[in-house]
């Protein structure tokens, strides 16, 4: 059955077959064969029939194509005819308005204001839009995201909006959105991002010499990569093509990322002829070429290829009173009368079919209506279109008495003529104070004159915006420039904000009143005092017109003051009385601010005749105070003021009265009432009197003060406090040292009772370069000079001591006339070698720690998680970061932990590894924990014997291994029967003990004695300290027996230099052992202990107190004994002679008595290349200072310490106090030896040495070499690989290896930092040695 059989039986009845069919909307004839029905399965009988059928089909196809072309031509002709008919129908040209503007519209606009985070843009028709900082360009937005994400790299390329744009700059915008408010105002959101502006162009829309909005995406060596917003297109602006623009319009500065430039596309001849899609394009920013570029017509031009700012050739089709209808390219456009060549020009000056050039102004996205401009300024889009240029001499606020009406637009407003060249426009809303005008009233007819006031500018339409409303004509201010700082203004409350009060001075000027300036007193609910719309009086504090920023004060005392108002530093005259507002309070001063951000400092000495120790308790931020000008430096803008003003006692009402039962040192209990920044407001429980507990007096430990401050809440009771001071405030202290001082007799509270030798507990008050001041009870203060701050030499007082630190000081000198005294903090003056002070301090530390822990036990945050961890807990951690010093791991979700390398047991860790670790310390101040992953320690902790066999009791002697070194304690793991238990060793023996953790190292084994077991914590002491404490009584007994038994005494006059005697060691110092020979005293200096010194050891460590050794007397020295004990006036100098002894076997061994001539003694004459023993004293000024003899010091420059770079980078970690090293003498300088540890003493060519970079320039690096040489390395000798900028790779102070190329005169050298250079030298030397062997 064939397909045509289906026609014989149609469904639903017979259907007549049509003779035509539709294809693509056109009716086509069908062939006769198709009418009869064609059998698709029929096979032609011969080839000729097939060819004949094919020829018929070809003719039909050709006839069909010709008919289709004719129909398309007819349709286009009809379309052009319709367009002409539409042109003739235009009767009015509408100006752009808020009703016509729509999202997606492209508009040519002008920047009127530049703010920190947005641009204010002027559009045609008086419309104002805003461009946010996120709509500048994609590259600029990416840089902002990096900044907000914390990435600080390449931020020097990030410029502010004020650096990228300028007022009057012509830009192309795209309308992103329009918001209409309830009060009838509209806000237009715009974007100048090329991705948005050039969104519709596409790759096929790019043409030769096409004007585009482009933006700098990146800065390259030979030009700039530009963002033109077309996907798949790479645009590049060469430096030569941007040179003219940079020189003429960018002040000669290079373009920056985010900067917008109007560019012209440049296609080569080959690219013009090519039909392929363009992938890259060149641009030019030459102002001459861009301004003259005219868009040419081609067949492929579409409306999407036309953007605002494009210059086209147009022909006028129709002239109407409101504008022109023109034909350009193949499109129809309009020109409003405000965009004609001249301002206020009539359309009668133009005729139909007139040819002219126009600039595309805006394009409607839906109606495709194109508005153009004949404005000459629109043709030169690089020039600044500023109001001062267009409207010279016209300012906002100017009034014109008789301005004639030149044009009337009934639906919008009227045009007026202000001067011969300046026209103005008044909208319907500004014709009268009456609201709801829908059309211009007859009183504003053509030729009528009116009084008006300038309220703004419309630079795109070249008219001034004016108002005829009486309310605006009578307004005091219309712009921020008219407001004077310090003046009184009336304003209206408009809005309440959390940080202050928003007010309005006029319709265009807004101000802000900060919270501290709302009233003289702090208001919790200012909305209850002020009502919206209420009129208030304020004084102008700050006015910044360029930022539209106006700060005001509503304080009655500021507004109604009769004293002079300071608005600049030049206004501040000496001895002038004025009023200011406190904005900042610290313990030593106040900061007072006046108008225009003029700031004055009130030193503590000038606060008041009374000694106000805690200003935060007397003054408050926002308080208005009367002050007197002391001095003012206008150039440096420094102002000093005083509160010592007669008759001003307003702040003294805050001074607390002292209760009757007050007594310095009396124990009291207090209750916390509230908190301030500097301490706690408390109430004495026994009397109910108010008092103050400073934050620094909460603990003897500085780090505990903040933690305790955070732990205390109102209602907490604090027991065992003491009355500390009553000067203007009732001060109490919780320091344990101060509480114990009242019972131990260490309390100094009156200068009249200060005596020589008296000791007292105090607080470090101030650190100076010449010493520190210690404050005792009742503000009694003494000075500790630098020489009496410690047993060792202190070069910088701020390093070992901090303000607020608790100390025990001993009086060494008293000046009753000047009422001052000197103190000593040296351990030998205040410490008796007992272990009790250190254990008491450690016990107090853990008591305070437990209180803090209990206070935060129920917290849900990180601090609460930390408090639920204890020392000795075994936890599972995940490695989060691997660093050089160890690994940072995470316990749970928030707790971070640190495992140092010494506790990893040589484990190779990587991120994500899961480890088992023991908690060593929970650091609540830094919110982290310290852990150990040592397998041995974990094993011992898991197999802890918790029975009677593992019980720890006082006085047990055990071995212990150091696990953790902290500033306040040393954590050790016990051995023997107590294995698996942790104990705490005091890190400080006394409050004055300067912590030296160098005497302990991780993994060190010590013998300890259990002293106390408190709350599950084991407190221990070193057995060596126990021996010293236990034998002190034995020493005293022996001294007494020597005095009673005269036959055993050896008088110092009977001893001779060169003799040998048995001496008993009575004490050990850092650099000497003090000995006694009978009743004669002497010393053994550290250099006289061993003949052969092993580097890094301390010879005195092998000695113990009370040991008896054979010594030889090698000399004597005299000591003045009046120092620190008596005044030089009352008692003259007394000199005692002490023996200098030696323990060296080479000196002691020998028969008979040696004479002084036969003894070498202490050598003071050293020669170059001589080997000596040097003992470390300290490191400062880039030198290691050492003792060679008791009278000879030496120094080793940093570069002469070692050839290891790691040692040179951290010398303080490798050279501990008292350690000895063998050194070589280089020379002598100012009675000090120049030494070296590296062996060689001279510098030679081809030497590979370490050097310190002293200066880095773009082409050279200057270095300091060993042995006093200086060197320079030029660019070819800095690296084997070329580096564009050597400043990024090298920096001042960096230690590098270099090869000496040449030695010049005057200790100058030329060196190379190239790795290949000194590797070659070392290889060459190695080969030379091999050949010699």
Coordinates of N, CA and C in Angstrom, one line a residue, residues 109 218 242 309 392 439 504 509 517 558 820 860 907 927 955 981 1015 1062 1079 1133 1160 1189:
X109 N 27.4 60.6 31.6 CA 27.2 61.4 32.8 C 28.5 62.0 33.2
X218 N 45.4 45.6 34.8 CA 46.7 45.3 35.3 C 47.7 46.2 34.7
X242 N 49.3 55.6 25.4 CA 48.7 56.3 26.6 C 49.5 57.5 27.0
X309 N 28.5 58.5 24.2 CA 29.8 59.2 24.0 C 30.3 59.0 22.6
X392 N 31.0 80.3 35.8 CA 32.0 81.1 36.6 C 31.4 82.2 37.4
X439 N 1.5 71.7 37.4 CA 1.8 72.5 36.2 C 2.3 73.9 36.6
X504 N 19.3 67.8 61.0 CA 19.2 68.5 59.7 C 19.2 70.0 59.9
X509 N 21.8 69.9 54.0 CA 22.9 69.8 55.0 C 22.4 69.0 56.2
X517 N 28.3 63.9 73.1 CA 27.9 65.3 72.9 C 26.4 65.6 72.9
X558 N 28.8 73.5 76.7 CA 29.6 73.8 75.5 C 28.9 74.9 74.7
X820 N 63.9 61.9 99.6 CA 64.1 60.9 98.6 C 65.1 59.9 99.1
X860 N 30.6 28.4 77.8 CA 30.4 27.5 76.7 C 31.4 27.8 75.6
X907 N 59.4 12.6 65.3 CA 58.3 12.1 64.4 C 58.2 13.1 63.2
X927 N 44.9 31.5 75.3 CA 43.8 30.7 74.8 C 44.4 29.5 74.0
X955 N 59.8 15.6 101.5 CA 61.2 15.3 101.8 C 61.7 14.1 101.0
X981 N 54.0 10.7 87.3 CA 53.5 11.9 87.9 C 54.3 13.1 87.5
X1015 N 46.6 20.2 96.8 CA 45.6 20.0 95.8 C 45.9 19.1 94.7
X1062 N 94.6 25.6 101.9 CA 93.3 25.0 101.8 C 92.2 26.1 101.9
X1079 N 90.5 33.3 108.5 CA 89.6 34.5 108.5 C 89.9 35.5 107.4
X1133 N 85.6 56.6 103.1 CA 85.9 55.4 102.4 C 86.6 54.4 103.3
X1160 N 102.5 34.0 87.0 CA 102.1 34.9 85.8 C 101.1 35.9 86.3
X1189 N 89.7 38.4 82.2 CA 90.2 38.4 83.6 C 89.3 39.3 84.4

